[in-house]
Coordinates of C-alpha atoms and ligand atoms in Angstrom, one line a residue:
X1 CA 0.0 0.0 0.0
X2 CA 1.5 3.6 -0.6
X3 CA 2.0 5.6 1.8
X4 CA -0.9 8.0 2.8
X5 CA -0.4 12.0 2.0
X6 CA -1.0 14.8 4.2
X7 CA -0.2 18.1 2.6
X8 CA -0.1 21.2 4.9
X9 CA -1.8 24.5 3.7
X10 CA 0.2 27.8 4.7
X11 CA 1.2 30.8 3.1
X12 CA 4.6 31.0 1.0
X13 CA 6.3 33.2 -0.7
X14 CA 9.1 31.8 -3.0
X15 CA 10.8 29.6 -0.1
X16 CA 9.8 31.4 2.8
X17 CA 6.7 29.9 5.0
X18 CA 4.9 31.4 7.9
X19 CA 5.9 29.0 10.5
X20 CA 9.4 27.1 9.3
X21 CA 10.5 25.6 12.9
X22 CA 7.0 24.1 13.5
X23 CA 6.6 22.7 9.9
X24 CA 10.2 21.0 10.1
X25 CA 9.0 19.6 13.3
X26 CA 5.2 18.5 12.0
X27 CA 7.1 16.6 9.0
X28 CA 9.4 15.0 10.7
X29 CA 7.1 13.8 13.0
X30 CA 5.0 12.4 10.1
X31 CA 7.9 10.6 8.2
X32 CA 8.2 8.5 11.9
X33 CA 4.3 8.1 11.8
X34 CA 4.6 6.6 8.3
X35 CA 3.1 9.4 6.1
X36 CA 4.5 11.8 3.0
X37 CA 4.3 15.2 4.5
X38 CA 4.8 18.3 2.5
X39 CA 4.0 22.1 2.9
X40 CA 1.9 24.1 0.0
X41 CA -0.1 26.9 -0.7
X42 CA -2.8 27.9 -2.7
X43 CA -0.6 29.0 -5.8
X44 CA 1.0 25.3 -5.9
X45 CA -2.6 23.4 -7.3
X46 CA -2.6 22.4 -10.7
X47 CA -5.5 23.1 -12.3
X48 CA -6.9 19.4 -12.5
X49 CA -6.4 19.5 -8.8
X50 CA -4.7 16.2 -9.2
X51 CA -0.9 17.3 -8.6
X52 CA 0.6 19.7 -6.3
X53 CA 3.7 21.0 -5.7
X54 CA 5.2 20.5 -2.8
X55 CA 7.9 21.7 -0.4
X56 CA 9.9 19.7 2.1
X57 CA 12.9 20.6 4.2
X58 CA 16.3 20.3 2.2
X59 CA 19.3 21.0 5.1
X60 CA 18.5 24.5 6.3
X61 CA 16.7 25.6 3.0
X62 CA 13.5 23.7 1.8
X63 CA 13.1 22.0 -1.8
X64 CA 10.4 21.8 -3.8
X65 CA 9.2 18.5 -6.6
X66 CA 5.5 17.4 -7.7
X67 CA 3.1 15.3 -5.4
X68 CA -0.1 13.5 -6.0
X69 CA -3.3 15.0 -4.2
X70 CA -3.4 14.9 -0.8
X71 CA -5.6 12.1 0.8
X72 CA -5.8 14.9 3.4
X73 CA -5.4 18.3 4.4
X74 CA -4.5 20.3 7.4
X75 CA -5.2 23.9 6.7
X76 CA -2.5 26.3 8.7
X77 CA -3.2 29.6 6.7
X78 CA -3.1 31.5 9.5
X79 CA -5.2 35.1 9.2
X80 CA -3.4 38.1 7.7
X81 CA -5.1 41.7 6.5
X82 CA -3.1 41.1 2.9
X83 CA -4.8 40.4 -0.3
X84 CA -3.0 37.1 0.0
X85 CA -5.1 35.7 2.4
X86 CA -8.5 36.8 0.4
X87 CA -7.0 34.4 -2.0
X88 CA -6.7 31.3 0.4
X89 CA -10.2 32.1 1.3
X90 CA -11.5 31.9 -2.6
X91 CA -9.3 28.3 -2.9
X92 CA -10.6 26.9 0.4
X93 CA -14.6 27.7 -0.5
X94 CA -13.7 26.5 -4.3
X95 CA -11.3 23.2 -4.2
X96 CA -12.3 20.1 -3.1
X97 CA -9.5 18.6 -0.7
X98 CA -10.7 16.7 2.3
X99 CA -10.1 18.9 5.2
X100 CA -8.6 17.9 8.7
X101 CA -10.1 21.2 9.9
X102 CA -12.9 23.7 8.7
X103 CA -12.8 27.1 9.0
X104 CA -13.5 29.1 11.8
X105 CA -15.5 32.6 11.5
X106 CA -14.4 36.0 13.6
X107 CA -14.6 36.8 17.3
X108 CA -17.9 37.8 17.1
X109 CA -20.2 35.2 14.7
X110 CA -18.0 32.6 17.3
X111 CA -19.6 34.0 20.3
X112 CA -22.6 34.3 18.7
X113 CA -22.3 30.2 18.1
X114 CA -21.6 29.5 21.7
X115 CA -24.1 31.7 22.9
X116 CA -27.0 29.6 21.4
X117 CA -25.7 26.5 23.4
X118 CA -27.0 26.5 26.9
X119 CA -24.1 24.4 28.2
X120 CA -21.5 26.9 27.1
X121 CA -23.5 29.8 29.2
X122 CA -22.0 29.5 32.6
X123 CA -18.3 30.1 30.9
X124 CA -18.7 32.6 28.6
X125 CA -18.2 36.9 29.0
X126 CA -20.9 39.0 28.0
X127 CA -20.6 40.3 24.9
X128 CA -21.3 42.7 22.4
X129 CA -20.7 43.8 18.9
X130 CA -19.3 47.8 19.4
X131 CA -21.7 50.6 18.6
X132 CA -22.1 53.8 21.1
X133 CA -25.8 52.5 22.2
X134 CA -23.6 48.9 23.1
X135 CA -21.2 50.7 24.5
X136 CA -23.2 53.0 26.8
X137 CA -25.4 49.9 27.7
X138 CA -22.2 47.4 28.7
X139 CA -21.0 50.7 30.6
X140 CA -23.4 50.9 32.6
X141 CA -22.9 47.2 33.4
X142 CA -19.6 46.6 33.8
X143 CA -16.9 48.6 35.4
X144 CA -14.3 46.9 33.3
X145 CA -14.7 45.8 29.4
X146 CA -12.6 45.1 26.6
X147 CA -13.2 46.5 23.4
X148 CA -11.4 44.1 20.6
X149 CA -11.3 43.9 16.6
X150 CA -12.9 40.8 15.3
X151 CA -10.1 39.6 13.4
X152 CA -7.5 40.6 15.8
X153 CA -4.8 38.4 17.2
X154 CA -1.9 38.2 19.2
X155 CA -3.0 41.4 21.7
X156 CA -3.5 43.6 18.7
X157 CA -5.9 46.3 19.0
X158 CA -7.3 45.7 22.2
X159 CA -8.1 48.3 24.3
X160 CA -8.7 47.8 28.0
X161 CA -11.6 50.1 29.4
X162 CA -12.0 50.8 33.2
X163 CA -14.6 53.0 34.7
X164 CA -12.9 54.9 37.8
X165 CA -13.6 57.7 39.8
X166 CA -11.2 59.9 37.4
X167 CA -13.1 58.7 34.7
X168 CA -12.3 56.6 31.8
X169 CA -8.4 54.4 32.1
X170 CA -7.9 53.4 28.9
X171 CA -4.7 51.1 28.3
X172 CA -4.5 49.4 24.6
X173 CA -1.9 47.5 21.9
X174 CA -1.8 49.0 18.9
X175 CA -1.3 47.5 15.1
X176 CA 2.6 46.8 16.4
X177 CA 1.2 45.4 19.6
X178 CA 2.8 49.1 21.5
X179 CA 1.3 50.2 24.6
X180 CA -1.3 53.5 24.5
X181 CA -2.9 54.6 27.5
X182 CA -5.1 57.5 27.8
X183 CA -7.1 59.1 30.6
X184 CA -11.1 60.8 29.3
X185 CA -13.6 62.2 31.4
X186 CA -16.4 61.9 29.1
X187 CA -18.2 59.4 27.7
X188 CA -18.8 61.3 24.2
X189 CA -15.0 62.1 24.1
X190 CA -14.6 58.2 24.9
X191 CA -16.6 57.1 21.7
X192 CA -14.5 59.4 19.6
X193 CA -11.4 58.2 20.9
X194 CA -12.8 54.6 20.2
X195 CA -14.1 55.6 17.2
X196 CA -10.6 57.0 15.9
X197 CA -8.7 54.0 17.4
X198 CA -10.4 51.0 15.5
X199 CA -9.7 50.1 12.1
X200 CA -12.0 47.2 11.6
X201 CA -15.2 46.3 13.6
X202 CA -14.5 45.5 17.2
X203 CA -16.3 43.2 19.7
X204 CA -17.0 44.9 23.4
X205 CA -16.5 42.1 26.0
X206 CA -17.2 42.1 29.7
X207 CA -14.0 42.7 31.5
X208 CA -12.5 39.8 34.1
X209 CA -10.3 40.4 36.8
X210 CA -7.7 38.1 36.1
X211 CA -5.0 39.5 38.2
X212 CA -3.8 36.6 40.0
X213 CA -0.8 37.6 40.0
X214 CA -0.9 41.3 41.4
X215 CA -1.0 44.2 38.8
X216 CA -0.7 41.1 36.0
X217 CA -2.9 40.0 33.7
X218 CA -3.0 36.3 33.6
X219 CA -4.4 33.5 31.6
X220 CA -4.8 29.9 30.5
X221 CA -4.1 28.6 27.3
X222 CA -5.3 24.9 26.6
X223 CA -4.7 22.5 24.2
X224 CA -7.2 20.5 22.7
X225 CA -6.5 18.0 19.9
X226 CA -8.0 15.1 17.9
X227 CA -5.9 12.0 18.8
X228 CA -5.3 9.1 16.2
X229 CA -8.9 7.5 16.9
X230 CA -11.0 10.7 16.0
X231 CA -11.0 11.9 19.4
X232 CA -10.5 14.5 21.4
X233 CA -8.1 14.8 24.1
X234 CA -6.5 17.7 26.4
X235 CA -2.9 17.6 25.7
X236 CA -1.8 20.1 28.1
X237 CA -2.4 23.6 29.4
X238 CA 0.0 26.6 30.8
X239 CA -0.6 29.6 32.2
X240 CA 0.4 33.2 30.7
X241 CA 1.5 35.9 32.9
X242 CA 1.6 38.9 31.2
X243 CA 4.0 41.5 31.4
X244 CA 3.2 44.4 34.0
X245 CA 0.8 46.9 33.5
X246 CA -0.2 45.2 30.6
X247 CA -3.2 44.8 29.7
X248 CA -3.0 41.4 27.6
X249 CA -1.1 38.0 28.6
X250 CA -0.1 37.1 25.0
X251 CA 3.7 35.7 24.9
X252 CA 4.5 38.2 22.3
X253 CA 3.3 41.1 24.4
X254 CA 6.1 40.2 26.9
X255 CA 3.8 37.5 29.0
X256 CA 5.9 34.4 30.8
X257 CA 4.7 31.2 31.2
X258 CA 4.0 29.4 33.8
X259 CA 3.0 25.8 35.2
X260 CA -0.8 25.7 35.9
X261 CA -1.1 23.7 39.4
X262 CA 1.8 25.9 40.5
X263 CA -0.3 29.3 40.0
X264 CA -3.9 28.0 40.8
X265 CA -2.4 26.5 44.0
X266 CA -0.5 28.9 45.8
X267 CA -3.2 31.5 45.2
X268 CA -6.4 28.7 45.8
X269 CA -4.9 25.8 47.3
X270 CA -4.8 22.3 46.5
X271 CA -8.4 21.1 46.9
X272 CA -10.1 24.5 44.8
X273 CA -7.5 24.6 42.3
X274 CA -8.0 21.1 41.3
X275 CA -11.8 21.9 41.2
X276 CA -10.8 24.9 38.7
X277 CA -8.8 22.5 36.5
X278 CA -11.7 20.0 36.1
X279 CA -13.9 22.6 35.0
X280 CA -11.8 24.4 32.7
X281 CA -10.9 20.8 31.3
X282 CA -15.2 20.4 31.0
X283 CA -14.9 23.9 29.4
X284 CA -12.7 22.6 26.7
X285 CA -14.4 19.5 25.8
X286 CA -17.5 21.8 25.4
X287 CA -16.3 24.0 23.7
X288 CA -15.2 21.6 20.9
X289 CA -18.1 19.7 20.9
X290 CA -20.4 22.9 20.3
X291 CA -17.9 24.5 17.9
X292 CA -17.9 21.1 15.6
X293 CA -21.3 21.2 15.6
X294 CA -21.9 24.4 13.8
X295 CA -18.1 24.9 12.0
X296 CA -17.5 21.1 11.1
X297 CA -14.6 18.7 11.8
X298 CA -11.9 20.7 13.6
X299 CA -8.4 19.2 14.1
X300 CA -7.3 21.5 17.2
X301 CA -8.1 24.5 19.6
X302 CA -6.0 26.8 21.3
X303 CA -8.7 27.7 23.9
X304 CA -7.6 31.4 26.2
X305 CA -9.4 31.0 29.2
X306 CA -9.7 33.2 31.9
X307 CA -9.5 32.2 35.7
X308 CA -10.9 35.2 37.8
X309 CA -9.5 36.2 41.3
X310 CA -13.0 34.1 42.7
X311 CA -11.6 31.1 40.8
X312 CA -14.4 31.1 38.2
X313 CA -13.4 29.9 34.8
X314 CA -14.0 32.2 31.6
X315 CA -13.4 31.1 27.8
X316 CA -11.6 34.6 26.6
X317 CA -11.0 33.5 22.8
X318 CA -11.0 29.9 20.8
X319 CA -8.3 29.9 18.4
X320 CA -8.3 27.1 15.9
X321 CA -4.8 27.5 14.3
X322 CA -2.5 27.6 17.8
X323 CA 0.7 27.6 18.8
X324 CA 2.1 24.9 21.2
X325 CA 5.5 26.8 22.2
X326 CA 4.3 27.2 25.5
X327 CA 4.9 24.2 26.3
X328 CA 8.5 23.9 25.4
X329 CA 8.6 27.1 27.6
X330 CA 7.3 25.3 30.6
X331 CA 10.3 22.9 29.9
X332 CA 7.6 20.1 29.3
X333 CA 9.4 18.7 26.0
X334 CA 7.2 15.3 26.1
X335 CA 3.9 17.5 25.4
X336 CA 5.0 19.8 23.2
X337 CA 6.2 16.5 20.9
X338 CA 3.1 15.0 21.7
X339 CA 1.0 18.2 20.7
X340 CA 3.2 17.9 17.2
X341 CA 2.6 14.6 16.9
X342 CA -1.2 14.7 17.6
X343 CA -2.3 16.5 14.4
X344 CA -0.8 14.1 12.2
X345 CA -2.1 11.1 14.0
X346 CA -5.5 12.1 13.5
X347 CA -4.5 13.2 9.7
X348 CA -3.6 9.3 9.4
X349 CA -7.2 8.3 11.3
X350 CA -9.0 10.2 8.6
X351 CA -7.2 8.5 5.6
X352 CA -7.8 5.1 7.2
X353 CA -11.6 5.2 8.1
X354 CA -12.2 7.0 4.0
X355 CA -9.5 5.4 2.0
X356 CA -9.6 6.8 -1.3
X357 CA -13.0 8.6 -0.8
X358 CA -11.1 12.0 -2.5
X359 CA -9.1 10.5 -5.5
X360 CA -12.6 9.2 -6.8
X361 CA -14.4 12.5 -6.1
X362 CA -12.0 14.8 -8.2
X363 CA -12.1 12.1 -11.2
X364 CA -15.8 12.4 -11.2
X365 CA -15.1 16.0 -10.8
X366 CA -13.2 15.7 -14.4
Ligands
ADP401 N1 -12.7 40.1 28.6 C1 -11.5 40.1 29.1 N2 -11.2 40.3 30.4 C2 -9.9 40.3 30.8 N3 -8.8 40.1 30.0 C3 -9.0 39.9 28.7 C4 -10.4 39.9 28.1 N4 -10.3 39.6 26.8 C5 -9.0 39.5 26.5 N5 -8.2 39.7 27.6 C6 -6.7 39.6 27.7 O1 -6.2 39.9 26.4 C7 -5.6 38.8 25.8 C8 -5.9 38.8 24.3 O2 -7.3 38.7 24.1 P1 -7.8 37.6 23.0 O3 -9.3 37.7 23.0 O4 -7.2 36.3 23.2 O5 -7.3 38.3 21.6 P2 -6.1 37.9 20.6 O6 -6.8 37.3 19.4 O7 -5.5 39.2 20.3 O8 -5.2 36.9 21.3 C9 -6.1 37.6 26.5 O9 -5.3 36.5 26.5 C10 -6.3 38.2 27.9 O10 -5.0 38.2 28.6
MG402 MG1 -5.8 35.1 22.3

């Protein structure tokens, strides 16, 4: 029997990729698992969709020569404002690869998913999309909020919004993820401030007190991944302390990582910090389960979740193209292999339960 082909969808430009390290790592891993594993983008289809070209690590530079289709696909496009992008959209709605992972829409139609599942209610921030009449109305609500763009990642654009008895703190990360902060009395000076500051449409969320840590924000992120039966599993989770007086935990805003027992117990202790665990851990298998439901089959999720200073869980953000690095910077080498490996287990479940399911489809297609 040949071997079974995953190909990898990301963006590329000549022989650079978004993401080298981890795709040298991911096709490794599937050479040991038994699978060809190569790296393409949109631009390397051939018309017929039968051939592809593909790119595979070649000493420190990569190499390129022609596959055959695919029996499956994991899509890593990850999102970028570029015209680029558009394009990956157009291919992913028009060809007809079989798909580890579907789609995921923005921050807000996402909420609005979860929202219509009861379940997911106990873990999930108010939300709203931002208008002034939202605005005014979460205000008066919440002392705390933040205000983010829909497509945003990585801490950009967010703005923090605190009510106080000044008036309004605002503290924000801008396109290049820089710190702003500003100081306004008045609520119509606050909407034109808002109003000048976004670029795209922004979500307005209710603010958590995530200060575990004091003056930090800090969060969870979890991994959850399909395993080689079709299942899913938690690999592992870490927590973010973010840099001070920030107002995000990202990494790449200057956050540190950190073990989760060790920060849930010295500030719950032992017995509530296991409870918070278990139900971060129902959180996530939740999450997935409603999110398949309405997006189809997902490979992954990065899930941010918020633990507030009474110990209640919040899901901040599901991400369905993560990163795993935290692990390797909680020196836990075993999971961060294991959350390489993972994907391309499951990759190698789908090919065996629809063998050849694809190859007939695009030769009907002809
Ligand atoms: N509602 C909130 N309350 C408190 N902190 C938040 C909230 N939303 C976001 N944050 C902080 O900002 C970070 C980035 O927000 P997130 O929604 O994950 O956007 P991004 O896509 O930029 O990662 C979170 O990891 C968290 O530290
Ligand atoms: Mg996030």
């Amino acid at each position: 029997m040949r071997r079974p082909v995953i190909g990898i969808l990301t963006w590329r430009e000549g022989k650079r990729f978004a993401e080298p390290a981890y795709f040298r790592r991911l096709i490794r891993a599937g050479r040991a698992l038994g699978g060809t594993v190569f790296l393409f983008a949109p631009q390397d289809v051939s018309p017929s969709g039968r051939q592809v070209r593909g790119f595979v690590p070649d000493g420190r530079s990569w190499k390129a020569r022609v596959f055959p289709r695919p029996d499956v696909v994991i899509d890593r496009y990850r999102y970028k404002p570029t015209a680029a992008f558009r394009q990956y959209v157009t291919f992913r709605r028009t060809n007809g690869f079989r798909y580890a992972n579907s789609r995921l829409a923005n921050k807000w139609k996402v909420h609005e998913v979860l929202r219509r599942d009861e379940r997911m209610h106990r873990w999930l921030p108010e939300a709203m999309l931002y208008n002034h009449k939202h605005l005014r109305s979460m205000l008066a609500r919440h002392r705390l909020l933040y205000l983010k763009p829909l497509n945003g990642t990585g801490g950009r654009g967010i703005v923090r919004l605190e009510k106080t008895a000044e008036g309004y703190r605002l503290l924000a990360r801008n396109k290049d993820r820089a710190k702003v902060s500003a100081l306004i009395r008045r609520i119509p000076a606050l909407l034109r401030w808002i109003d000048r500051w976004k670029t795209e449409k922004m979500i307005i969320q209710q603010g958590l007190r995530l200060d575990l840590v004091p003056k930090r924000s800090v969060d969870m992120r979890l991994l959850i991944q399909k395993d080689g039966n079709g299942r899913w599993s938690i690999t592992g989770a870490g927590m973010r302390v973010g840099g001070e007086k920030s107002a995000t935990a990202n990494l790449h805003g200057g956050g540190k990582a950190v073990p989760v027992e060790t920060l849930l117990r010295s500030r719950f202790g032992e017995q509530r910090a296991q409870e918070i665990i278990t139900d971060c851990e129902q959180l996530a298998y939740q999450t997935a389960e409603t999110i398949e439901q309405h997006f189809g089959r997902m490979i992954e999720l990065g899930l941010d979740i918020g633990i507030d200073v009474d110990g209640r869980a919040w899901l901040i953000e599901v991400n369905p193209k993560p990163g795993r690095e935290i692990f390797r910077e909680l020196g836990m080498p075993q999971v961060y292999r294991e959350a390489i490996r993972k994907p391309i287990q499951y990759a190698l479940y789908l090919i065996r339960q629809h063998p050849g399911d694809e190859r007939q489809s695009s030769q009907a297609a002809l």
